[in-house]
mmCIF file of C-alpha atoms in Angstrom:
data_model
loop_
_atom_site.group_PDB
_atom_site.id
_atom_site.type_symbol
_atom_site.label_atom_id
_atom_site.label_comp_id
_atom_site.label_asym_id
_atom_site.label_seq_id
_atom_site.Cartn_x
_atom_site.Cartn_y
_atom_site.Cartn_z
ATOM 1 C CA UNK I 127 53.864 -98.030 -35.859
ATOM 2 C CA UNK I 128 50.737 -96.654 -33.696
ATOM 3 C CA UNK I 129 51.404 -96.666 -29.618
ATOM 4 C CA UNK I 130 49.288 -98.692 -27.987
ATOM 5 C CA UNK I 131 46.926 -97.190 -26.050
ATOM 6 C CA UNK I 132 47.018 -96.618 -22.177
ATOM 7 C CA UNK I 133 44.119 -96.071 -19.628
ATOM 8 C CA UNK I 134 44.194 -94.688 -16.588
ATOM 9 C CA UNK I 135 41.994 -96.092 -13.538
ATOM 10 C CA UNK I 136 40.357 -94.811 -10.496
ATOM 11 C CA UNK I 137 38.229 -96.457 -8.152
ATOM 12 C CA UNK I 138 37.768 -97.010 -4.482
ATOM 13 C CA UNK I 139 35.443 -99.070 -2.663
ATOM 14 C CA UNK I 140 34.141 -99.179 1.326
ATOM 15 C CA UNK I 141 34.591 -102.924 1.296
ATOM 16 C CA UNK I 142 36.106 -105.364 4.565
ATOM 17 C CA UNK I 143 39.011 -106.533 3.553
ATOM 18 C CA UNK I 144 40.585 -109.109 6.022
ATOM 19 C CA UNK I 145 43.908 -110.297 4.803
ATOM 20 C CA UNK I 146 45.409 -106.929 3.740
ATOM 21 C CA UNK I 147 49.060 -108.757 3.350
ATOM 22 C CA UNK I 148 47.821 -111.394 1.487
ATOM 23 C CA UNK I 149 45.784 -109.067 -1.001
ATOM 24 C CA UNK I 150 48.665 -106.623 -1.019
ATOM 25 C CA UNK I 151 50.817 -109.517 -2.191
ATOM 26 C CA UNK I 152 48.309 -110.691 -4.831
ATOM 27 C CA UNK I 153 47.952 -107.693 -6.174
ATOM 28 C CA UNK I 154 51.286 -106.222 -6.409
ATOM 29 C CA UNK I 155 52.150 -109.595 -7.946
ATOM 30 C CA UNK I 156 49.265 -108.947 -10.733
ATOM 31 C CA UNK I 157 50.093 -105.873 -11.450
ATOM 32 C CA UNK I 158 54.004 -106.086 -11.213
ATOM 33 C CA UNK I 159 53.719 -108.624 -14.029
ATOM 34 C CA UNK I 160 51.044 -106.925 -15.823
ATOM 35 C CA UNK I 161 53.427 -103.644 -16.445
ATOM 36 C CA UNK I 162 50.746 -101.514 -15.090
ATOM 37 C CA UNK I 163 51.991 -98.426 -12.712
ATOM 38 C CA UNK I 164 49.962 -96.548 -9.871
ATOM 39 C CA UNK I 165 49.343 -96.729 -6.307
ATOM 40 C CA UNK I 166 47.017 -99.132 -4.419
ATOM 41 C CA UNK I 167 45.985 -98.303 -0.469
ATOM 42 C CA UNK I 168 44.569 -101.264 1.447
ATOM 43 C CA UNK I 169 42.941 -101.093 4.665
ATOM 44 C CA UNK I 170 40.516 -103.438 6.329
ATOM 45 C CA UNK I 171 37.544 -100.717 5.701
ATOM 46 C CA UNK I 172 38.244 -101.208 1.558
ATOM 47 C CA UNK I 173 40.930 -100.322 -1.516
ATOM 48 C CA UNK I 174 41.394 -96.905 -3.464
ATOM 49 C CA UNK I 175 43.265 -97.494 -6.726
ATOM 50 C CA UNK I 176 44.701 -95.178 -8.972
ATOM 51 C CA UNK I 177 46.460 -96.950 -12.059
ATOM 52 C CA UNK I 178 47.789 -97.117 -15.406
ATOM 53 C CA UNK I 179 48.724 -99.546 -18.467
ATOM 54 C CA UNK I 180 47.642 -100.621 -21.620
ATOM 55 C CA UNK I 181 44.012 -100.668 -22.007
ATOM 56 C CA UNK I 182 43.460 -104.135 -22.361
ATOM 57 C CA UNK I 183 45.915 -105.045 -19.445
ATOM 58 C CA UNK I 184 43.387 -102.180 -17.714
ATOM 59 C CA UNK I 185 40.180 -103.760 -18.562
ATOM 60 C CA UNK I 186 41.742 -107.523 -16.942
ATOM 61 C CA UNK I 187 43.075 -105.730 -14.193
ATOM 62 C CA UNK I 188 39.606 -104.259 -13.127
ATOM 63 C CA UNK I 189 38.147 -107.569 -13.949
ATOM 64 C CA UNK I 190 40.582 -109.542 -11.459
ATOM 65 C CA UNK I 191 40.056 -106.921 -8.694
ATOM 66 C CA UNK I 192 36.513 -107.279 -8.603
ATOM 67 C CA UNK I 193 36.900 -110.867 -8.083
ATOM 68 C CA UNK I 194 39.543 -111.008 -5.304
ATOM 69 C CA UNK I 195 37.254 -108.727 -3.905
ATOM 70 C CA UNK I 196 34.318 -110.435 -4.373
ATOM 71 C CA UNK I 197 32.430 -106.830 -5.505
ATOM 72 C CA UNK I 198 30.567 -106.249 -8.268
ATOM 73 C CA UNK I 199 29.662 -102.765 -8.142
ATOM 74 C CA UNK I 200 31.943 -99.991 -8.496
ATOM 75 C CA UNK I 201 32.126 -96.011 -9.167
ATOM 76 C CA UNK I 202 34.790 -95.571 -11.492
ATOM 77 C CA UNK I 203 36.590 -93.164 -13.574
ATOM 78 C CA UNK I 204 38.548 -93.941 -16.223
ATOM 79 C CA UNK I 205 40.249 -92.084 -19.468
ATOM 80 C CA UNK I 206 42.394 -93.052 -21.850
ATOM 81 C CA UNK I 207 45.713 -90.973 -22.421
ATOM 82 C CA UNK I 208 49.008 -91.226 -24.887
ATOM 83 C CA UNK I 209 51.140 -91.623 -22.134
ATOM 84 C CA UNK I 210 51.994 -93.302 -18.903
ATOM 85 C CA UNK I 211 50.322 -91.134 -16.077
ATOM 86 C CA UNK I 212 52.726 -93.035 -13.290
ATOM 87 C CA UNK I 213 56.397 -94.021 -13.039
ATOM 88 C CA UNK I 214 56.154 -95.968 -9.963
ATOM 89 C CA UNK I 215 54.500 -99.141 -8.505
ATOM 90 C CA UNK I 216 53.438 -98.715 -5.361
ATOM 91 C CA UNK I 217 50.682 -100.835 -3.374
ATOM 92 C CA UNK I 218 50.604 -100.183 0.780
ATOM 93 C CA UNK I 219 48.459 -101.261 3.729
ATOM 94 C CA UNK I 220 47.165 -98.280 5.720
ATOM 95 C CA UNK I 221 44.762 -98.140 8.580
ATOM 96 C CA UNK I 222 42.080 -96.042 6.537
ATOM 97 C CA UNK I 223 41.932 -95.483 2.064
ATOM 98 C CA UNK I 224 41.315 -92.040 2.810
ATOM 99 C CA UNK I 225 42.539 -90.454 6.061
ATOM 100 C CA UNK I 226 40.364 -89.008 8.471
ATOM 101 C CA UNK I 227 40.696 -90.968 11.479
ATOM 102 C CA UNK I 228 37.353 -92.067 10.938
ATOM 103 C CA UNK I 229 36.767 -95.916 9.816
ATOM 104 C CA UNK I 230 33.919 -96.591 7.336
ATOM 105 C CA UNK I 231 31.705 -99.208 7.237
ATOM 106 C CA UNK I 232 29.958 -100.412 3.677
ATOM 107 C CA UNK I 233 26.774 -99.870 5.424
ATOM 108 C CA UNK I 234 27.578 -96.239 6.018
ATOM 109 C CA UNK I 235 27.453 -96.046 1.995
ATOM 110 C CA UNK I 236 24.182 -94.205 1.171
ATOM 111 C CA UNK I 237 23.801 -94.684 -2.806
ATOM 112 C CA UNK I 238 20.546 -92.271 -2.443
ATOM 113 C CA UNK I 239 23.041 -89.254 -1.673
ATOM 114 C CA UNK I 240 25.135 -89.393 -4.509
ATOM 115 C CA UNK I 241 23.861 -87.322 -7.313
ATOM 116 C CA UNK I 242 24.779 -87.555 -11.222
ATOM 117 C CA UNK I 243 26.553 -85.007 -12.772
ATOM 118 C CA UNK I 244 23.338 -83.482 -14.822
ATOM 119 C CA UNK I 245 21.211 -83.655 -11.419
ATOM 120 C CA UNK I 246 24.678 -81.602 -10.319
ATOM 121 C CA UNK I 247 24.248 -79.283 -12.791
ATOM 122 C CA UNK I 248 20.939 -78.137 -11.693
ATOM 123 C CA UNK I 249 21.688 -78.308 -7.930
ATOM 124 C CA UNK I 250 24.517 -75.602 -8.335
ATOM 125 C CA UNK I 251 22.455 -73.087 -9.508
ATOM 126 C CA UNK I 252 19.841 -73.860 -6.972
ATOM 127 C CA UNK I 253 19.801 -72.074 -3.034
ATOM 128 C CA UNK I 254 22.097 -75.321 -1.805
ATOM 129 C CA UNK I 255 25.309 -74.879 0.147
ATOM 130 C CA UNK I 256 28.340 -76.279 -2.195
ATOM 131 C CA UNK I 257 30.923 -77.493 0.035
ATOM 132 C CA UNK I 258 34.513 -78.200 -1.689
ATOM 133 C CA UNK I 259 36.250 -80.739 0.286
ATOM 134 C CA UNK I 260 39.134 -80.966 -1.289
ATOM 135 C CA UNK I 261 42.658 -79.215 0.098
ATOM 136 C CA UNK I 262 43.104 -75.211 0.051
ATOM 137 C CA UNK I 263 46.047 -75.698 -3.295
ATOM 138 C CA UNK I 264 42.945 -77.720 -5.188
ATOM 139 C CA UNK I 265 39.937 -75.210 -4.221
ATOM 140 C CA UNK I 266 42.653 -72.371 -5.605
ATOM 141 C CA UNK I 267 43.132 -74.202 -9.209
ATOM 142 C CA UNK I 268 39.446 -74.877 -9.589
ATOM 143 C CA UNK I 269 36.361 -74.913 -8.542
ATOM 144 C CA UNK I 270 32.452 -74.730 -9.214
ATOM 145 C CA UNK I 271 30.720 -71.296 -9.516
ATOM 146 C CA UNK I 272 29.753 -70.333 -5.744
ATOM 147 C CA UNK I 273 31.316 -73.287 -3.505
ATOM 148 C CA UNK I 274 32.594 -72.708 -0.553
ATOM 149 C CA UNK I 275 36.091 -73.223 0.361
ATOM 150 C CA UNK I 276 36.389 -74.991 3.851
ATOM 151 C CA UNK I 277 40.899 -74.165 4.039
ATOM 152 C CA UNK I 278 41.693 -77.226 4.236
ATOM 153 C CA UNK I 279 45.436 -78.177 4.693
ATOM 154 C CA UNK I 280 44.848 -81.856 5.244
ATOM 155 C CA UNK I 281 41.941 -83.366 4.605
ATOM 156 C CA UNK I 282 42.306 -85.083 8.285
ATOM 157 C CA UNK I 283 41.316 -81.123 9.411
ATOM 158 C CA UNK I 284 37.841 -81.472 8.003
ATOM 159 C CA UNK I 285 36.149 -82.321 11.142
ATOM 160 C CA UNK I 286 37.582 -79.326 12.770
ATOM 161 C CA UNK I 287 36.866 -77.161 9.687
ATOM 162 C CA UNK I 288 32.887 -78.113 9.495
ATOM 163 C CA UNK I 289 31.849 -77.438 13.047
ATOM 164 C CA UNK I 290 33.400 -73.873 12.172
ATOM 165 C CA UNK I 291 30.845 -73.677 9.116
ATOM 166 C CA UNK I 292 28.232 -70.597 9.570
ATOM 167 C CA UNK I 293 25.140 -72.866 8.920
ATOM 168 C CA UNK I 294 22.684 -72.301 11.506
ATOM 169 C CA UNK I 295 19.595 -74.361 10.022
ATOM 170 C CA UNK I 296 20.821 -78.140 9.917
ATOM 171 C CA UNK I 297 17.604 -78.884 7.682
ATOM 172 C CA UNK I 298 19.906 -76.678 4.844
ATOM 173 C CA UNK I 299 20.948 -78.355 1.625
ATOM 174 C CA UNK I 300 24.015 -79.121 1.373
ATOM 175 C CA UNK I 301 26.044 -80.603 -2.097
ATOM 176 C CA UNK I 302 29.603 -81.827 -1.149
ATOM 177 C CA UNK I 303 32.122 -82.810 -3.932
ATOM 178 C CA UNK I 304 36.239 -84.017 -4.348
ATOM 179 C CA UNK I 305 38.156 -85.150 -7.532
ATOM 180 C CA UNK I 306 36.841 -88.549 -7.551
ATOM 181 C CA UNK I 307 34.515 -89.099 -4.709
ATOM 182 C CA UNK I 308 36.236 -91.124 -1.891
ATOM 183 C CA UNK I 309 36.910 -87.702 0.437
ATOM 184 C CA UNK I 310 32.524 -87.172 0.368
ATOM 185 C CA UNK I 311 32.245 -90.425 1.785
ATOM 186 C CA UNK I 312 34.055 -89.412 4.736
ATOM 187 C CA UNK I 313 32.810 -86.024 4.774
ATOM 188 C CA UNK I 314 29.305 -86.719 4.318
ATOM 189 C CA UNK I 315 29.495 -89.179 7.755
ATOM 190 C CA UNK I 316 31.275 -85.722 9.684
ATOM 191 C CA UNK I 317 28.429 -83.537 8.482
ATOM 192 C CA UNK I 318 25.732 -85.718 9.825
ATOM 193 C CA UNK I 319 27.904 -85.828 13.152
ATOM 194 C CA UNK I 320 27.069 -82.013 13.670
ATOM 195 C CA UNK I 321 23.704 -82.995 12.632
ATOM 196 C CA UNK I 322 23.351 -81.744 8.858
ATOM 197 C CA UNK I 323 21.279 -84.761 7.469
ATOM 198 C CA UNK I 324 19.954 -83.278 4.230
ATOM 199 C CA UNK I 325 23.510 -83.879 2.157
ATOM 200 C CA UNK I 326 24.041 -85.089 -1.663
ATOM 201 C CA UNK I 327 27.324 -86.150 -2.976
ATOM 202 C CA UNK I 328 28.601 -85.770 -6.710
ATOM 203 C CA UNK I 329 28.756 -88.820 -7.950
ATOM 204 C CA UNK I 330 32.210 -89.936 -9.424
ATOM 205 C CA UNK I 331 33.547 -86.079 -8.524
ATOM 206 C CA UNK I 332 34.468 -83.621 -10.140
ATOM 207 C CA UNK I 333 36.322 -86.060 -12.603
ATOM 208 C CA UNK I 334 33.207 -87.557 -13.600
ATOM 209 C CA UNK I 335 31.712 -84.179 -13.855
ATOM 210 C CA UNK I 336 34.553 -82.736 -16.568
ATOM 211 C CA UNK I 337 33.695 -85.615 -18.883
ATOM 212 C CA UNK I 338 30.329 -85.616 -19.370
ATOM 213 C CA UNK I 339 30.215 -80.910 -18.881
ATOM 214 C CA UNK I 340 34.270 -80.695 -20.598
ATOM 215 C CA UNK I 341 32.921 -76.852 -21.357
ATOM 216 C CA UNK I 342 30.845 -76.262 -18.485
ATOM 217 C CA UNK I 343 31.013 -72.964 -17.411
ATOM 218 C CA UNK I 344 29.943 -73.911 -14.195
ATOM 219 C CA UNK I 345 33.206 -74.729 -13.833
ATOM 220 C CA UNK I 346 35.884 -72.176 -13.386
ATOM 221 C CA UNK I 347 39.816 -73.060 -13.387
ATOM 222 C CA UNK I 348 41.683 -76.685 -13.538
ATOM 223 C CA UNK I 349 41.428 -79.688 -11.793
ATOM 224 C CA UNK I 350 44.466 -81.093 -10.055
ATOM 225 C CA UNK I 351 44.787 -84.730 -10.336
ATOM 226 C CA UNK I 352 47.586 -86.867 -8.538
ATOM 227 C CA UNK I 353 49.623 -87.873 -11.410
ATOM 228 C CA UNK I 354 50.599 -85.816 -15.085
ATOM 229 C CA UNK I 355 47.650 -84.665 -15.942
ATOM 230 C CA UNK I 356 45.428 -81.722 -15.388
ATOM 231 C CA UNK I 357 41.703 -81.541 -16.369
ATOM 232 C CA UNK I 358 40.155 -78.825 -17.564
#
C-alpha cells in the first residue's frame, strides 16, 4: 500500500489582522481536526505559517486561510516530502510574525523590490552588495557566492548590525535574501532607515531559489530549514 503523500507549507503575509484570539482559535480548530502539524504566529501586522499534512488536506488548508483572511495573493513555498516535517501543533499570538521590534504595515510591501530567482541569478554576478540576513549558524551552512555575512545572533540585532555596514554611497545596489522571504521585509524597511533606497529582495528566498537552480553553483553549502529537512 503506497503512503499518501505529505506537503509541506510556507507562507507569510503583512496583512491586519484584528481578532488574533478569535483567528488563533479558528485556526487551531481547522487544523487540529485536519491532522496537519506546524506552527502558526499571529500578530495584528499579519500570519507566518509553516505546516504539514497530506497534500490534499494542504491544498484546503491554504484555501480556507486565504478566506478567513480575506487575501488573495500570496508568496509561497511549498514541497512535497515522504514524511511528516513536524511533530507538534503549535499556533501563538505574538506582537510581530517576525521579530524586529519593528511593526509592518501592508503598505510598506513594495512588490517592485522583490526579484525572481533567474533575475537573482544575474544580479549575483553583477557589482551589487549581497546582504545575507539570516543568523551567523545559517550564513555558516550556506550561502551564495560573495554575500556578505552581517553576524547576526538574533535577527532582532539587524538594525544594530546595518548601520555598522562599510557602505559609504547609499545610491549602491544592494540584493538582500533569507530562507523564505519574511526577514527581507523587515530588513529592507531598516536599510532605507539609514537611507539605502536602491534595495531588491529575492523573491520566495533562498527556498524558492533551490527549486527552480537545485545545482546552482552559485550556491555553496546547505540550507537550514526549521523542521527535518535540509536543502541543498
Amino acid at each position: 500500500m503506497s503512503k499518501t503523500v505529505k506537503k509541506i507549507l510556507g507562507f507569510y503575509k503583512f496583512v491586519k489582522i484584528n481578532d488574533t484570539q478569535r483567528l488563533k482559535k479558528d485556526i487551531f480548530t481547522h487544523l487540529r481536526d485536519w491532522d496537519i502539524l506546524g506552527t502558526v504566529i499571529l500578530a495584528p501586522e499579519g500570519i507566518n505559517v509553516n505546516i504539514c499534512g497530506d497534500s490534499d488536506k494542504i491544498k484546503l488548508t491554504r484555501s480556507f486561510l486565504l478566506k478567513r483572511l480575506k487575501i488573495s495573493k500570496i508568496i509561497s513555498n511549498e514541497d512535497n516530502i515522504e514524511e511528516m516535517a513536524f511533530t507538534k501543533l503549535k499556533v501563538k499570538v505574538k506582537k510581530e510574525i517576525i521579530k524586529l521590534g519593528l511593526t509592518l504595515k501592508n503598505d510598506e510591501i513594495f512588490e517592485d523590490e522583490h526579484v525572481n530567482p533567474k533575475e537573482w541569478d544575474k544580479i549575483i554576478d553583477s557589482e551589487t552588495i549581497i546582504l545575507d540576513t539570516r543568523n551567523k549558524f545559517e550564513y555558516l551552512m550556506g550561502s551564495f557566492r560573495n554575500s556578505v555575512n552581517l553576524d547576526l545572533y538574533n535577527f532582532s540585532d539587524l538594525e544594530n548590525k546595518i548601520s555598522d555596514l562599510p557602505i559609504n554611497n547609499k545610491s549602491d545596489n544592494i540584493a538582500i535574501f533569507c530562507t523564505g522571504g519574511i526577514r527581507c521585509e523587515k530588513a529592507s524597511i531598516i536599510l532605507k532607515k539609514f537611507g539605502h533606497q536602491n534595495i531588491l529582495q529575492l523573491k520566495g528566498g533562498i527556498l524558492n531559489y533551490l527549486r527552480e537552480y537545485p545545482d546552482s553553483d552559485k550556491w555553496q553549502g546547505e540550507c537550514f530549514v526549521f523542521d527535518d529537512r535540509i536543502t541543498y
